[in-house]
Amino acid sequence: MRFEPTDEQRQIVEHLAGLGIPQPDMCALVLDARGKPVCERTLRNHFARELAQGEVRANSRVAQSLLKKATGGDTIAAIFWLKCRARWKETAQAVELTGAGGGPLRYHDMTDAELEAIVSKGRARRTGRSRG
């Protein structure tokens, strides 16, 4: 018996594809004429367009929503959009610690308190809050 998808099944598959539901799980909701779930091969053969369009339509709705937020003043949305779409990136900020006279830092002979004081001073300089 040849499988003939209904319009309702097509809508369900497109919706599930947009949600990112795995195809094996979709099969449980698409039943053949005998009331049995279709196999993945049948799903792909009869619902190829819905599987492809569901994902694209959902992504375009989310992108539209994100763009609206980003252009409406939502800073987090704007940063996310620019990192993804405009390839913006953050550069790591490094703090180089040196010992006396610019030489190597001799941390083996330091106490935990002395090391913490050096690290704290470096953090303060990095954030612009110099402590002397």
JSON list of N, CA and C in Angstrom, two decimals, residues 50-127:
[
{"chain": "A", "resi": 50, "resn": "GLU", "atom": "N", "xyz": [8.99, 19.72, 3.42]},
{"chain": "A", "resi": 50, "resn": "GLU", "atom": "CA", "xyz": [8.61, 20.17, 4.77]},
{"chain": "A", "resi": 50, "resn": "GLU", "atom": "C", "xyz": [9.78, 20.11, 5.74]},
{"chain": "A", "resi": 51, "resn": "LEU", "atom": "N", "xyz": [10.60, 19.08, 5.60]},
{"chain": "A", "resi": 51, "resn": "LEU", "atom": "CA", "xyz": [11.77, 18.96, 6.47]},
{"chain": "A", "resi": 51, "resn": "LEU", "atom": "C", "xyz": [12.74, 20.12, 6.24]},
{"chain": "A", "resi": 52, "resn": "ALA", "atom": "N", "xyz": [12.94, 20.48, 4.98]},
{"chain": "A", "resi": 52, "resn": "ALA", "atom": "CA", "xyz": [13.87, 21.58, 4.66]},
{"chain": "A", "resi": 52, "resn": "ALA", "atom": "C", "xyz": [13.26, 22.94, 5.01]},
{"chain": "A", "resi": 53, "resn": "GLN", "atom": "N", "xyz": [12.02, 23.15, 4.64]},
{"chain": "A", "resi": 53, "resn": "GLN", "atom": "CA", "xyz": [11.40, 24.46, 4.85]},
{"chain": "A", "resi": 53, "resn": "GLN", "atom": "C", "xyz": [11.10, 24.74, 6.31]},
{"chain": "A", "resi": 54, "resn": "GLY", "atom": "N", "xyz": [10.79, 23.71, 7.08]},
{"chain": "A", "resi": 54, "resn": "GLY", "atom": "CA", "xyz": [10.49, 23.92, 8.49]},
{"chain": "A", "resi": 54, "resn": "GLY", "atom": "C", "xyz": [11.63, 24.57, 9.23]},
{"chain": "A", "resi": 55, "resn": "GLU", "atom": "N", "xyz": [12.83, 24.06, 9.00]},
{"chain": "A", "resi": 55, "resn": "GLU", "atom": "CA", "xyz": [14.01, 24.61, 9.66]},
{"chain": "A", "resi": 55, "resn": "GLU", "atom": "C", "xyz": [14.29, 26.04, 9.20]},
{"chain": "A", "resi": 56, "resn": "VAL", "atom": "N", "xyz": [14.22, 26.26, 7.89]},
{"chain": "A", "resi": 56, "resn": "VAL", "atom": "CA", "xyz": [14.50, 27.59, 7.35]},
{"chain": "A", "resi": 56, "resn": "VAL", "atom": "C", "xyz": [13.48, 28.61, 7.83]},
{"chain": "A", "resi": 57, "resn": "ARG", "atom": "N", "xyz": [12.21, 28.23, 7.84]},
{"chain": "A", "resi": 57, "resn": "ARG", "atom": "CA", "xyz": [11.17, 29.17, 8.29]},
{"chain": "A", "resi": 57, "resn": "ARG", "atom": "C", "xyz": [11.32, 29.51, 9.77]},
{"chain": "A", "resi": 58, "resn": "ALA", "atom": "N", "xyz": [11.62, 28.51, 10.58]},
{"chain": "A", "resi": 58, "resn": "ALA", "atom": "CA", "xyz": [11.81, 28.77, 12.01]},
{"chain": "A", "resi": 58, "resn": "ALA", "atom": "C", "xyz": [13.02, 29.67, 12.24]},
{"chain": "A", "resi": 59, "resn": "ASN", "atom": "N", "xyz": [14.13, 29.37, 11.56]},
{"chain": "A", "resi": 59, "resn": "ASN", "atom": "CA", "xyz": [15.33, 30.20, 11.70]},
{"chain": "A", "resi": 59, "resn": "ASN", "atom": "C", "xyz": [15.08, 31.62, 11.25]},
{"chain": "A", "resi": 60, "resn": "SER", "atom": "N", "xyz": [14.31, 31.79, 10.20]},
{"chain": "A", "resi": 60, "resn": "SER", "atom": "CA", "xyz": [14.04, 33.16, 9.71]},
{"chain": "A", "resi": 60, "resn": "SER", "atom": "C", "xyz": [13.15, 33.91, 10.69]},
{"chain": "A", "resi": 61, "resn": "ARG", "atom": "N", "xyz": [12.20, 33.23, 11.35]},
{"chain": "A", "resi": 61, "resn": "ARG", "atom": "CA", "xyz": [11.37, 33.90, 12.36]},
{"chain": "A", "resi": 61, "resn": "ARG", "atom": "C", "xyz": [12.21, 34.34, 13.56]},
{"chain": "A", "resi": 62, "resn": "VAL", "atom": "N", "xyz": [13.13, 33.46, 13.99]},
{"chain": "A", "resi": 62, "resn": "VAL", "atom": "CA", "xyz": [13.99, 33.80, 15.13]},
{"chain": "A", "resi": 62, "resn": "VAL", "atom": "C", "xyz": [14.93, 34.94, 14.74]},
{"chain": "A", "resi": 63, "resn": "ALA", "atom": "N", "xyz": [15.49, 34.88, 13.53]},
{"chain": "A", "resi": 63, "resn": "ALA", "atom": "CA", "xyz": [16.38, 35.95, 13.07]},
{"chain": "A", "resi": 63, "resn": "ALA", "atom": "C", "xyz": [15.64, 37.29, 13.00]},
{"chain": "A", "resi": 64, "resn": "GLN", "atom": "N", "xyz": [14.41, 37.26, 12.52]},
{"chain": "A", "resi": 64, "resn": "GLN", "atom": "CA", "xyz": [13.62, 38.49, 12.45]},
{"chain": "A", "resi": 64, "resn": "GLN", "atom": "C", "xyz": [13.38, 39.05, 13.84]},
{"chain": "A", "resi": 65, "resn": "SER", "atom": "N", "xyz": [13.06, 38.19, 14.78]},
{"chain": "A", "resi": 65, "resn": "SER", "atom": "CA", "xyz": [12.83, 38.61, 16.16]},
{"chain": "A", "resi": 65, "resn": "SER", "atom": "C", "xyz": [14.11, 39.18, 16.77]},
{"chain": "A", "resi": 66, "resn": "LEU", "atom": "N", "xyz": [15.24, 38.51, 16.53]},
{"chain": "A", "resi": 66, "resn": "LEU", "atom": "CA", "xyz": [16.51, 38.98, 17.07]},
{"chain": "A", "resi": 66, "resn": "LEU", "atom": "C", "xyz": [16.90, 40.32, 16.45]},
{"chain": "A", "resi": 67, "resn": "LEU", "atom": "N", "xyz": [16.70, 40.45, 15.15]},
{"chain": "A", "resi": 67, "resn": "LEU", "atom": "CA", "xyz": [17.02, 41.72, 14.48]},
{"chain": "A", "resi": 67, "resn": "LEU", "atom": "C", "xyz": [16.16, 42.85, 15.05]},
{"chain": "A", "resi": 68, "resn": "LYS", "atom": "N", "xyz": [14.90, 42.58, 15.28]},
{"chain": "A", "resi": 68, "resn": "LYS", "atom": "CA", "xyz": [14.01, 43.60, 15.84]},
{"chain": "A", "resi": 68, "resn": "LYS", "atom": "C", "xyz": [14.49, 44.03, 17.22]},
{"chain": "A", "resi": 69, "resn": "LYS", "atom": "N", "xyz": [14.90, 43.06, 18.05]},
{"chain": "A", "resi": 69, "resn": "LYS", "atom": "CA", "xyz": [15.42, 43.40, 19.38]},
{"chain": "A", "resi": 69, "resn": "LYS", "atom": "C", "xyz": [16.73, 44.18, 19.27]},
{"chain": "A", "resi": 70, "resn": "ALA", "atom": "N", "xyz": [17.62, 43.70, 18.39]},
{"chain": "A", "resi": 70, "resn": "ALA", "atom": "CA", "xyz": [18.94, 44.34, 18.25]},
{"chain": "A", "resi": 70, "resn": "ALA", "atom": "C", "xyz": [18.81, 45.78, 17.77]},
{"chain": "A", "resi": 71, "resn": "THR", "atom": "N", "xyz": [17.91, 46.02, 16.83]},
{"chain": "A", "resi": 71, "resn": "THR", "atom": "CA", "xyz": [17.75, 47.38, 16.31]},
{"chain": "A", "resi": 71, "resn": "THR", "atom": "C", "xyz": [16.84, 48.22, 17.19]},
{"chain": "A", "resi": 72, "resn": "GLY", "atom": "N", "xyz": [16.20, 47.59, 18.17]},
{"chain": "A", "resi": 72, "resn": "GLY", "atom": "CA", "xyz": [15.33, 48.31, 19.08]},
{"chain": "A", "resi": 72, "resn": "GLY", "atom": "C", "xyz": [16.02, 48.71, 20.37]},
{"chain": "A", "resi": 73, "resn": "GLY", "atom": "N", "xyz": [17.32, 48.45, 20.47]},
{"chain": "A", "resi": 73, "resn": "GLY", "atom": "CA", "xyz": [18.07, 48.91, 21.63]},
{"chain": "A", "resi": 73, "resn": "GLY", "atom": "C", "xyz": [18.49, 47.82, 22.59]},
{"chain": "A", "resi": 74, "resn": "ASP", "atom": "N", "xyz": [18.20, 46.57, 22.31]},
{"chain": "A", "resi": 74, "resn": "ASP", "atom": "CA", "xyz": [18.63, 45.47, 23.18]},
{"chain": "A", "resi": 74, "resn": "ASP", "atom": "C", "xyz": [20.12, 45.21, 22.92]},
{"chain": "A", "resi": 75, "resn": "THR", "atom": "N", "xyz": [20.95, 45.64, 23.85]},
{"chain": "A", "resi": 75, "resn": "THR", "atom": "CA", "xyz": [22.41, 45.57, 23.67]},
{"chain": "A", "resi": 75, "resn": "THR", "atom": "C", "xyz": [22.89, 44.13, 23.52]},
{"chain": "A", "resi": 76, "resn": "ILE", "atom": "N", "xyz": [22.37, 43.23, 24.32]},
{"chain": "A", "resi": 76, "resn": "ILE", "atom": "CA", "xyz": [22.81, 41.83, 24.24]},
{"chain": "A", "resi": 76, "resn": "ILE", "atom": "C", "xyz": [22.46, 41.25, 22.88]},
{"chain": "A", "resi": 77, "resn": "ALA", "atom": "N", "xyz": [21.26, 41.52, 22.39]},
{"chain": "A", "resi": 77, "resn": "ALA", "atom": "CA", "xyz": [20.86, 41.03, 21.07]},
{"chain": "A", "resi": 77, "resn": "ALA", "atom": "C", "xyz": [21.76, 41.62, 19.98]},
{"chain": "A", "resi": 78, "resn": "ALA", "atom": "N", "xyz": [22.09, 42.90, 20.11]},
{"chain": "A", "resi": 78, "resn": "ALA", "atom": "CA", "xyz": [22.94, 43.56, 19.12]},
{"chain": "A", "resi": 78, "resn": "ALA", "atom": "C", "xyz": [24.34, 42.94, 19.10]},
{"chain": "A", "resi": 79, "resn": "ILE", "atom": "N", "xyz": [24.90, 42.70, 20.28]},
{"chain": "A", "resi": 79, "resn": "ILE", "atom": "CA", "xyz": [26.23, 42.10, 20.35]},
{"chain": "A", "resi": 79, "resn": "ILE", "atom": "C", "xyz": [26.21, 40.70, 19.77]},
{"chain": "A", "resi": 80, "resn": "PHE", "atom": "N", "xyz": [25.19, 39.92, 20.14]},
{"chain": "A", "resi": 80, "resn": "PHE", "atom": "CA", "xyz": [25.09, 38.56, 19.62]},
{"chain": "A", "resi": 80, "resn": "PHE", "atom": "C", "xyz": [24.98, 38.58, 18.10]},
{"chain": "A", "resi": 81, "resn": "TRP", "atom": "N", "xyz": [24.14, 39.45, 17.57]},
{"chain": "A", "resi": 81, "resn": "TRP", "atom": "CA", "xyz": [23.97, 39.55, 16.12]},
{"chain": "A", "resi": 81, "resn": "TRP", "atom": "C", "xyz": [25.29, 39.89, 15.44]},
{"chain": "A", "resi": 82, "resn": "LEU", "atom": "N", "xyz": [25.99, 40.88, 15.99]},
{"chain": "A", "resi": 82, "resn": "LEU", "atom": "CA", "xyz": [27.24, 41.30, 15.37]},
{"chain": "A", "resi": 82, "resn": "LEU", "atom": "C", "xyz": [28.32, 40.23, 15.45]},
{"chain": "A", "resi": 83, "resn": "LYS", "atom": "N", "xyz": [28.36, 39.49, 16.55]},
{"chain": "A", "resi": 83, "resn": "LYS", "atom": "CA", "xyz": [29.35, 38.41, 16.66]},
{"chain": "A", "resi": 83, "resn": "LYS", "atom": "C", "xyz": [29.06, 37.32, 15.63]},
{"chain": "A", "resi": 84, "resn": "CYS", "atom": "N", "xyz": [27.79, 37.00, 15.45]},
{"chain": "A", "resi": 84, "resn": "CYS", "atom": "CA", "xyz": [27.42, 35.93, 14.52]},
{"chain": "A", "resi": 84, "resn": "CYS", "atom": "C", "xyz": [27.44, 36.38, 13.07]},
{"chain": "A", "resi": 85, "resn": "ARG", "atom": "N", "xyz": [26.88, 37.54, 12.80]},
{"chain": "A", "resi": 85, "resn": "ARG", "atom": "CA", "xyz": [26.68, 37.96, 11.42]},
{"chain": "A", "resi": 85, "resn": "ARG", "atom": "C", "xyz": [27.79, 38.84, 10.88]},
{"chain": "A", "resi": 86, "resn": "ALA", "atom": "N", "xyz": [28.37, 39.69, 11.74]},
{"chain": "A", "resi": 86, "resn": "ALA", "atom": "CA", "xyz": [29.41, 40.62, 11.27]},
{"chain": "A", "resi": 86, "resn": "ALA", "atom": "C", "xyz": [30.80, 40.17, 11.69]},
{"chain": "A", "resi": 87, "resn": "ARG", "atom": "N", "xyz": [30.87, 39.00, 12.29]},
{"chain": "A", "resi": 87, "resn": "ARG", "atom": "CA", "xyz": [32.14, 38.39, 12.71]},
{"chain": "A", "resi": 87, "resn": "ARG", "atom": "C", "xyz": [32.91, 39.23, 13.71]},
{"chain": "A", "resi": 88, "resn": "TRP", "atom": "N", "xyz": [32.20, 39.96, 14.53]},
{"chain": "A", "resi": 88, "resn": "TRP", "atom": "CA", "xyz": [32.86, 40.66, 15.62]},
{"chain": "A", "resi": 88, "resn": "TRP", "atom": "C", "xyz": [33.40, 39.62, 16.58]},
{"chain": "A", "resi": 89, "resn": "LYS", "atom": "N", "xyz": [34.47, 39.98, 17.26]},
{"chain": "A", "resi": 89, "resn": "LYS", "atom": "CA", "xyz": [35.01, 39.08, 18.27]},
{"chain": "A", "resi": 89, "resn": "LYS", "atom": "C", "xyz": [35.64, 39.88, 19.39]},
{"chain": "A", "resi": 90, "resn": "GLU", "atom": "N", "xyz": [35.73, 39.23, 20.50]},
{"chain": "A", "resi": 90, "resn": "GLU", "atom": "CA", "xyz": [36.38, 39.85, 21.65]},
{"chain": "A", "resi": 90, "resn": "GLU", "atom": "C", "xyz": [37.82, 39.36, 21.68]},
{"chain": "A", "resi": 91, "resn": "THR", "atom": "N", "xyz": [38.72, 40.29, 22.01]},
{"chain": "A", "resi": 91, "resn": "THR", "atom": "CA", "xyz": [40.11, 39.89, 22.13]},
{"chain": "A", "resi": 91, "resn": "THR", "atom": "C", "xyz": [40.42, 39.71, 23.61]},
{"chain": "A", "resi": 92, "resn": "ALA", "atom": "N", "xyz": [41.18, 38.68, 23.88]},
{"chain": "A", "resi": 92, "resn": "ALA", "atom": "CA", "xyz": [41.53, 38.40, 25.27]},
{"chain": "A", "resi": 92, "resn": "ALA", "atom": "C", "xyz": [42.43, 39.49, 25.81]},
{"chain": "A", "resi": 93, "resn": "GLN", "atom": "N", "xyz": [42.21, 39.85, 27.04]},
{"chain": "A", "resi": 93, "resn": "GLN", "atom": "CA", "xyz": [43.04, 40.85, 27.69]},
{"chain": "A", "resi": 93, "resn": "GLN", "atom": "C", "xyz": [44.04, 40.12, 28.56]},
{"chain": "A", "resi": 94, "resn": "ALA", "atom": "N", "xyz": [45.30, 40.38, 28.34]},
{"chain": "A", "resi": 94, "resn": "ALA", "atom": "CA", "xyz": [46.34, 39.71, 29.11]},
{"chain": "A", "resi": 94, "resn": "ALA", "atom": "C", "xyz": [47.06, 40.70, 30.01]},
{"chain": "A", "resi": 95, "resn": "VAL", "atom": "N", "xyz": [47.48, 40.21, 31.14]},
{"chain": "A", "resi": 95, "resn": "VAL", "atom": "CA", "xyz": [48.29, 41.00, 32.06]},
{"chain": "A", "resi": 95, "resn": "VAL", "atom": "C", "xyz": [49.58, 40.25, 32.25]},
{"chain": "A", "resi": 96, "resn": "GLU", "atom": "N", "xyz": [50.67, 40.92, 31.94]},
{"chain": "A", "resi": 96, "resn": "GLU", "atom": "CA", "xyz": [51.98, 40.29, 32.10]},
{"chain": "A", "resi": 96, "resn": "GLU", "atom": "C", "xyz": [52.58, 40.73, 33.42]},
{"chain": "A", "resi": 97, "resn": "LEU", "atom": "N", "xyz": [52.98, 39.77, 34.21]},
{"chain": "A", "resi": 97, "resn": "LEU", "atom": "CA", "xyz": [53.59, 40.05, 35.50]},
{"chain": "A", "resi": 97, "resn": "LEU", "atom": "C", "xyz": [55.09, 39.78, 35.39]},
{"chain": "A", "resi": 98, "resn": "THR", "atom": "N", "xyz": [55.88, 40.70, 35.93]},
{"chain": "A", "resi": 98, "resn": "THR", "atom": "CA", "xyz": [57.33, 40.52, 35.92]},
{"chain": "A", "resi": 98, "resn": "THR", "atom": "C", "xyz": [57.87, 40.70, 37.33]},
{"chain": "A", "resi": 99, "resn": "GLY", "atom": "N", "xyz": [59.06, 40.20, 37.50]},
{"chain": "A", "resi": 99, "resn": "GLY", "atom": "CA", "xyz": [59.71, 40.33, 38.80]},
{"chain": "A", "resi": 99, "resn": "GLY", "atom": "C", "xyz": [60.51, 41.62, 38.89]},
{"chain": "A", "resi": 100, "resn": "ALA", "atom": "N", "xyz": [61.39, 41.68, 39.86]},
{"chain": "A", "resi": 100, "resn": "ALA", "atom": "CA", "xyz": [62.21, 42.87, 40.11]},
{"chain": "A", "resi": 100, "resn": "ALA", "atom": "C", "xyz": [63.01, 43.23, 38.86]},
{"chain": "A", "resi": 101, "resn": "GLY", "atom": "N", "xyz": [63.02, 44.53, 38.54]},
{"chain": "A", "resi": 101, "resn": "GLY", "atom": "CA", "xyz": [63.80, 45.03, 37.40]},
{"chain": "A", "resi": 101, "resn": "GLY", "atom": "C", "xyz": [63.32, 44.51, 36.07]},
{"chain": "A", "resi": 102, "resn": "GLY", "atom": "N", "xyz": [62.08, 44.03, 35.99]},
{"chain": "A", "resi": 102, "resn": "GLY", "atom": "CA", "xyz": [61.54, 43.52, 34.73]},
{"chain": "A", "resi": 102, "resn": "GLY", "atom": "C", "xyz": [61.95, 42.09, 34.44]},
{"chain": "A", "resi": 103, "resn": "GLY", "atom": "N", "xyz": [62.64, 41.49, 35.37]},
{"chain": "A", "resi": 103, "resn": "GLY", "atom": "CA", "xyz": [63.08, 40.10, 35.18]},
{"chain": "A", "resi": 103, "resn": "GLY", "atom": "C", "xyz": [61.95, 39.12, 35.44]},
{"chain": "A", "resi": 104, "resn": "PRO", "atom": "N", "xyz": [62.30, 37.85, 35.43]},
{"chain": "A", "resi": 104, "resn": "PRO", "atom": "CA", "xyz": [61.28, 36.83, 35.64]},
{"chain": "A", "resi": 104, "resn": "PRO", "atom": "C", "xyz": [60.69, 36.90, 37.06]},
{"chain": "A", "resi": 105, "resn": "LEU", "atom": "N", "xyz": [59.47, 36.52, 37.18]},
{"chain": "A", "resi": 105, "resn": "LEU", "atom": "CA", "xyz": [58.79, 36.51, 38.46]},
{"chain": "A", "resi": 105, "resn": "LEU", "atom": "C", "xyz": [59.23, 35.24, 39.21]},
{"chain": "A", "resi": 106, "resn": "ARG", "atom": "N", "xyz": [59.83, 35.42, 40.35]},
{"chain": "A", "resi": 106, "resn": "ARG", "atom": "CA", "xyz": [60.32, 34.29, 41.13]},
{"chain": "A", "resi": 106, "resn": "ARG", "atom": "C", "xyz": [59.26, 33.92, 42.18]},
{"chain": "A", "resi": 107, "resn": "TYR", "atom": "N", "xyz": [58.29, 33.16, 41.71]},
{"chain": "A", "resi": 107, "resn": "TYR", "atom": "CA", "xyz": [57.14, 32.85, 42.57]},
{"chain": "A", "resi": 107, "resn": "TYR", "atom": "C", "xyz": [57.39, 31.67, 43.49]},
{"chain": "A", "resi": 108, "resn": "HIS", "atom": "N", "xyz": [58.42, 30.91, 43.26]},
{"chain": "A", "resi": 108, "resn": "HIS", "atom": "CA", "xyz": [58.68, 29.72, 44.09]},
{"chain": "A", "resi": 108, "resn": "HIS", "atom": "C", "xyz": [58.95, 30.09, 45.55]},
{"chain": "A", "resi": 109, "resn": "ASP", "atom": "N", "xyz": [59.55, 31.26, 45.75]},
{"chain": "A", "resi": 109, "resn": "ASP", "atom": "CA", "xyz": [59.91, 31.67, 47.10]},
{"chain": "A", "resi": 109, "resn": "ASP", "atom": "C", "xyz": [58.86, 32.58, 47.75]},
{"chain": "A", "resi": 110, "resn": "MET", "atom": "N", "xyz": [57.72, 32.80, 47.08]},
{"chain": "A", "resi": 110, "resn": "MET", "atom": "CA", "xyz": [56.71, 33.72, 47.60]},
{"chain": "A", "resi": 110, "resn": "MET", "atom": "C", "xyz": [55.65, 32.98, 48.40]},
{"chain": "A", "resi": 111, "resn": "THR", "atom": "N", "xyz": [55.08, 33.72, 49.32]},
{"chain": "A", "resi": 111, "resn": "THR", "atom": "CA", "xyz": [53.95, 33.17, 50.06]},
{"chain": "A", "resi": 111, "resn": "THR", "atom": "C", "xyz": [52.68, 33.35, 49.23]},
{"chain": "A", "resi": 112, "resn": "ASP", "atom": "N", "xyz": [51.62, 32.66, 49.61]},
{"chain": "A", "resi": 112, "resn": "ASP", "atom": "CA", "xyz": [50.33, 32.83, 48.92]},
{"chain": "A", "resi": 112, "resn": "ASP", "atom": "C", "xyz": [49.86, 34.27, 48.99]},
{"chain": "A", "resi": 113, "resn": "ALA", "atom": "N", "xyz": [50.07, 34.92, 50.11]},
{"chain": "A", "resi": 113, "resn": "ALA", "atom": "CA", "xyz": [49.64, 36.31, 50.28]},
{"chain": "A", "resi": 113, "resn": "ALA", "atom": "C", "xyz": [50.39, 37.22, 49.32]},
{"chain": "A", "resi": 114, "resn": "GLU", "atom": "N", "xyz": [51.70, 36.99, 49.17]},
{"chain": "A", "resi": 114, "resn": "GLU", "atom": "CA", "xyz": [52.49, 37.82, 48.25]},
{"chain": "A", "resi": 114, "resn": "GLU", "atom": "C", "xyz": [52.02, 37.62, 46.80]},
{"chain": "A", "resi": 115, "resn": "LEU", "atom": "N", "xyz": [51.74, 36.38, 46.43]},
{"chain": "A", "resi": 115, "resn": "LEU", "atom": "CA", "xyz": [51.25, 36.11, 45.07]},
{"chain": "A", "resi": 115, "resn": "LEU", "atom": "C", "xyz": [49.88, 36.76, 44.84]},
{"chain": "A", "resi": 116, "resn": "GLU", "atom": "N", "xyz": [49.01, 36.64, 45.83]},
{"chain": "A", "resi": 116, "resn": "GLU", "atom": "CA", "xyz": [47.68, 37.23, 45.71]},
{"chain": "A", "resi": 116, "resn": "GLU", "atom": "C", "xyz": [47.76, 38.75, 45.58]},
{"chain": "A", "resi": 117, "resn": "ALA", "atom": "N", "xyz": [48.69, 39.37, 46.29]},
{"chain": "A", "resi": 117, "resn": "ALA", "atom": "CA", "xyz": [48.86, 40.82, 46.20]},
{"chain": "A", "resi": 117, "resn": "ALA", "atom": "C", "xyz": [49.28, 41.23, 44.79]},
{"chain": "A", "resi": 118, "resn": "ILE", "atom": "N", "xyz": [50.15, 40.45, 44.17]},
{"chain": "A", "resi": 118, "resn": "ILE", "atom": "CA", "xyz": [50.60, 40.75, 42.80]},
{"chain": "A", "resi": 118, "resn": "ILE", "atom": "C", "xyz": [49.43, 40.58, 41.82]},
{"chain": "A", "resi": 119, "resn": "VAL", "atom": "N", "xyz": [48.69, 39.49, 41.97]},
{"chain": "A", "resi": 119, "resn": "VAL", "atom": "CA", "xyz": [47.55, 39.25, 41.09]},
{"chain": "A", "resi": 119, "resn": "VAL", "atom": "C", "xyz": [46.50, 40.35, 41.25]},
{"chain": "A", "resi": 120, "resn": "SER", "atom": "N", "xyz": [46.22, 40.74, 42.47]},
{"chain": "A", "resi": 120, "resn": "SER", "atom": "CA", "xyz": [45.24, 41.81, 42.73]},
{"chain": "A", "resi": 120, "resn": "SER", "atom": "C", "xyz": [45.67, 43.12, 42.09]},
{"chain": "A", "resi": 121, "resn": "LYS", "atom": "N", "xyz": [46.94, 43.42, 42.19]},
{"chain": "A", "resi": 121, "resn": "LYS", "atom": "CA", "xyz": [47.45, 44.65, 41.60]},
{"chain": "A", "resi": 121, "resn": "LYS", "atom": "C", "xyz": [47.31, 44.61, 40.07]},
{"chain": "A", "resi": 122, "resn": "GLY", "atom": "N", "xyz": [47.59, 43.43, 39.48]},
{"chain": "A", "resi": 122, "resn": "GLY", "atom": "CA", "xyz": [47.44, 43.28, 38.03]},
{"chain": "A", "resi": 122, "resn": "GLY", "atom": "C", "xyz": [45.98, 43.43, 37.60]},
{"chain": "A", "resi": 123, "resn": "ARG", "atom": "N", "xyz": [45.07, 42.86, 38.37]},
{"chain": "A", "resi": 123, "resn": "ARG", "atom": "CA", "xyz": [43.64, 42.98, 38.04]},
{"chain": "A", "resi": 123, "resn": "ARG", "atom": "C", "xyz": [43.19, 44.43, 38.13]},
{"chain": "A", "resi": 124, "resn": "ALA", "atom": "N", "xyz": [43.66, 45.13, 39.15]},
{"chain": "A", "resi": 124, "resn": "ALA", "atom": "CA", "xyz": [43.28, 46.54, 39.31]},
{"chain": "A", "resi": 124, "resn": "ALA", "atom": "C", "xyz": [43.78, 47.38, 38.14]},
{"chain": "A", "resi": 125, "resn": "ARG", "atom": "N", "xyz": [44.97, 47.11, 37.66]},
{"chain": "A", "resi": 125, "resn": "ARG", "atom": "CA", "xyz": [45.51, 47.86, 36.52]},
{"chain": "A", "resi": 125, "resn": "ARG", "atom": "C", "xyz": [44.70, 47.57, 35.26]},
{"chain": "A", "resi": 126, "resn": "ARG", "atom": "N", "xyz": [44.31, 46.30, 35.10]},
{"chain": "A", "resi": 126, "resn": "ARG", "atom": "CA", "xyz": [43.56, 45.90, 33.90]},
{"chain": "A", "resi": 126, "resn": "ARG", "atom": "C", "xyz": [42.20, 46.59, 33.84]},
{"chain": "A", "resi": 127, "resn": "THR", "atom": "N", "xyz": [41.58, 46.76, 34.98]},
{"chain": "A", "resi": 127, "resn": "THR", "atom": "CA", "xyz": [40.25, 47.37, 35.01]},
{"chain": "A", "resi": 127, "resn": "THR", "atom": "C", "xyz": [40.32, 48.88, 35.24]}
]
